[in-house]
Amino acid sequence: MAATPRPGPRPGPPARRPVPGPPAGPTRTAKPGAQARRGADSLPTLPELQLLPATPEAALDRADEAVDLLLDAGRAPGQILVLTTAESHPWQQHEQTFGAERYWAQLEAADDVFYADAADCRPVRREVVVLAVNGGDTGAVQDALAVALARAGSLLIVCGETPLPAQR
């Protein structure tokens, strides 16, 4: 009868590395009011704002030009979100013909420029937001501007005329 080979000894537990602790030396205590100052420093910064004049009829073309310039300057397509205030961008209309699930999956993938209506865009941030003011009443345009500002990380480009905020 042949003997069954026996496995060799089991390896021991992995060696433990020391966990780095706080640096040696005196400890500091926070100065009074430091937490309040730190909280003010952590407020989100507003993105740079660029205004590109255009009529409502020309706003989509102006937005496309802005996207081309951004891509030529080295921006990754997934960093750019294009929002409209009225009629959907033709590229959005095309992408939606493949179904809502596929359309919104592109937003999540963030690997290409994404086009959406400002009023219907899911909450997402992109480094650059291009807002095409291609129509809509004053309230809709103001709402779209607020949405675009909330979505923009470092740059908001507004293509078209924007009404002044309503006086309250």
C-alpha positions as MATLAB code, in Angstrom:
seq = 'MAATPRPGPRPGPPARRPVPGPPAGPTRTAKPGAQARRGADSLPTLPELQLLPATPEAALDRADEAVDLLLDAGRAPGQILVLTTAESHPWQQHEQTFGAERYWAQLEAADDVFYADAADCRPVRREVVVLAVNGGDTGAVQDALAVALARAGSLLIVCGETPLPAQR';
ca = [
       0.000    0.000    0.000;
       1.458    3.346   -1.073;
       1.667    6.006    1.543;
      -0.298    9.159    0.904;
       2.023   12.137    0.720;
       1.676   14.353    3.720;
       1.642   18.107    3.301;
       4.602   19.978    4.719;
       4.389   22.162    7.762;
       1.961   25.037    7.612;
       3.437   28.476    7.318;
       3.204   30.598   10.410;
       1.094   33.717   10.678;
       2.355   36.676    8.656;
       4.798   38.889   10.447;
       3.145   41.859   12.027;
       4.446   45.260   11.227;
       4.397   47.924   13.872;
       1.498   50.334   13.490;
       2.724   53.905   13.296;
       1.494   55.981   16.181;
       1.436   59.663   16.878;
       4.808   61.370   16.682;
       6.772   61.524   19.870;
       6.926   64.857   21.598;
       4.577   67.324   23.180;
       0.961   67.263   22.126;
      -0.895   70.363   21.046;
      -4.294   71.415   22.162;
      -6.566   73.299   19.812;
      -6.860   77.016   20.384;
     -10.298   78.339   21.216;
     -12.236   79.022   18.031;
     -10.004   76.803   15.874;
     -12.887   74.472   15.094;
     -15.046   77.350   13.898;
     -12.250   78.602   11.634;
     -11.624   75.110   10.306;
     -15.331   74.782    9.493;
     -15.264   78.020    7.503;
     -12.227   76.815    5.564;
     -14.042   73.633    4.539;
     -16.878   75.478    2.770;
     -17.072   74.505   -0.890;
     -15.398   76.915   -3.245;
     -17.321   78.371   -6.127;
     -16.229   77.371   -9.601;
     -14.714   79.847  -12.036;
     -17.475   81.399  -14.143;
     -17.171   82.158  -17.851;
     -19.974   83.877  -19.744;
     -20.195   83.353  -23.501;
     -22.847   85.602  -25.023;
     -25.277   83.906  -27.401;
     -28.885   84.163  -28.447;
     -31.126   81.284  -27.388;
     -31.000   80.011  -30.977;
     -27.178   80.018  -30.996;
     -26.616   78.762  -27.428;
     -26.274   75.076  -28.374;
     -23.690   75.869  -31.069;
     -21.792   78.052  -28.608;
     -21.880   75.233  -26.030;
     -20.533   72.774  -28.624;
     -17.704   75.212  -29.410;
     -16.912   75.470  -25.685;
     -16.807   71.668  -25.364;
     -14.470   71.418  -28.375;
     -12.140   74.009  -26.842;
     -12.160   72.194  -23.492;
     -11.271   68.889  -25.153;
      -8.567   70.566  -27.270;
      -7.132   72.059  -24.065;
      -6.745   68.568  -22.593;
      -9.883   68.121  -20.513;
     -11.031   64.515  -20.327;
     -14.481   63.996  -21.872;
     -15.781   62.481  -18.633;
     -15.086   65.747  -16.809;
     -17.650   67.664  -18.859;
     -21.405   67.950  -18.308;
     -23.532   69.945  -20.775;
     -26.900   71.152  -19.520;
     -29.691   72.854  -21.459;
     -32.489   75.130  -20.267;
     -35.087   74.316  -22.943;
     -34.956   71.852  -25.824;
     -32.607   68.898  -25.305;
     -29.241   68.862  -27.041;
     -29.345   66.757  -30.254;
     -26.753   64.367  -28.817;
     -28.948   63.786  -25.760;
     -31.931   63.124  -28.023;
     -29.858   60.581  -29.959;
     -28.590   58.792  -26.829;
     -32.073   58.571  -25.350;
     -33.266   56.566  -28.363;
     -31.327   53.619  -26.884;
     -33.411   53.707  -23.700;
     -33.338   55.484  -20.370;
     -31.295   52.819  -18.593;
     -28.452   52.997  -21.106;
     -28.635   56.807  -21.206;
     -28.279   57.196  -17.417;
     -25.599   54.479  -17.283;
     -23.422   56.805  -19.354;
     -23.747   59.443  -16.652;
     -22.565   56.977  -14.025;
     -19.697   55.727  -16.216;
     -18.344   59.276  -16.577;
     -16.170   58.360  -19.543;
     -17.653   60.767  -22.091;
     -19.237   64.210  -22.286;
     -22.748   63.886  -20.883;
     -25.707   65.935  -22.147;
     -28.856   66.509  -20.094;
     -31.706   68.884  -19.419;
     -30.867   70.993  -16.369;
     -34.329   70.412  -14.918;
     -34.071   66.618  -15.201;
     -30.384   65.841  -14.619;
     -29.588   63.491  -11.803;
     -27.372   64.928   -9.076;
     -23.794   64.525  -10.201;
     -20.736   66.745  -10.122;
     -18.333   67.249  -12.984;
     -15.213   69.382  -13.090;
     -16.723   71.466  -15.885;
     -20.366   72.270  -16.549;
     -21.434   73.998  -19.751;
     -24.908   75.529  -19.509;
     -26.615   76.296  -22.816;
     -29.298   78.913  -22.185;
     -31.343   77.915  -25.203;
     -34.721   79.198  -24.024;
     -37.122   78.905  -21.149;
     -38.750   81.471  -18.937;
     -36.810   83.504  -16.386;
     -37.590   81.127  -13.516;
     -36.507   78.051  -15.466;
     -33.249   79.704  -16.509;
     -32.521   80.799  -12.941;
     -33.230   77.273  -11.686;
     -30.948   75.829  -14.384;
     -28.205   78.252  -13.413;
     -28.483   77.136   -9.778;
     -28.344   73.472  -10.853;
     -25.315   74.118  -13.062;
     -23.527   75.975  -10.279;
     -24.174   73.109   -7.862;
     -22.852   70.533  -10.344;
     -19.675   72.379  -11.416;
     -16.424   71.527   -9.680;
     -13.907   74.040  -11.024;
     -15.494   75.726  -14.054;
     -18.976   76.800  -15.127;
     -19.402   78.085  -18.666;
     -22.712   79.782  -19.402;
     -23.547   80.070  -23.101;
     -26.320   82.582  -23.590;
     -28.048   85.353  -21.742;
     -29.004   84.860  -18.129;
     -31.567   86.987  -16.338;
     -30.575   88.750  -13.163;
     -31.794   86.996  -10.021;
     -35.286   88.061   -9.003;
     -35.510   90.716   -6.318;
     -37.163   89.467   -3.160;
];
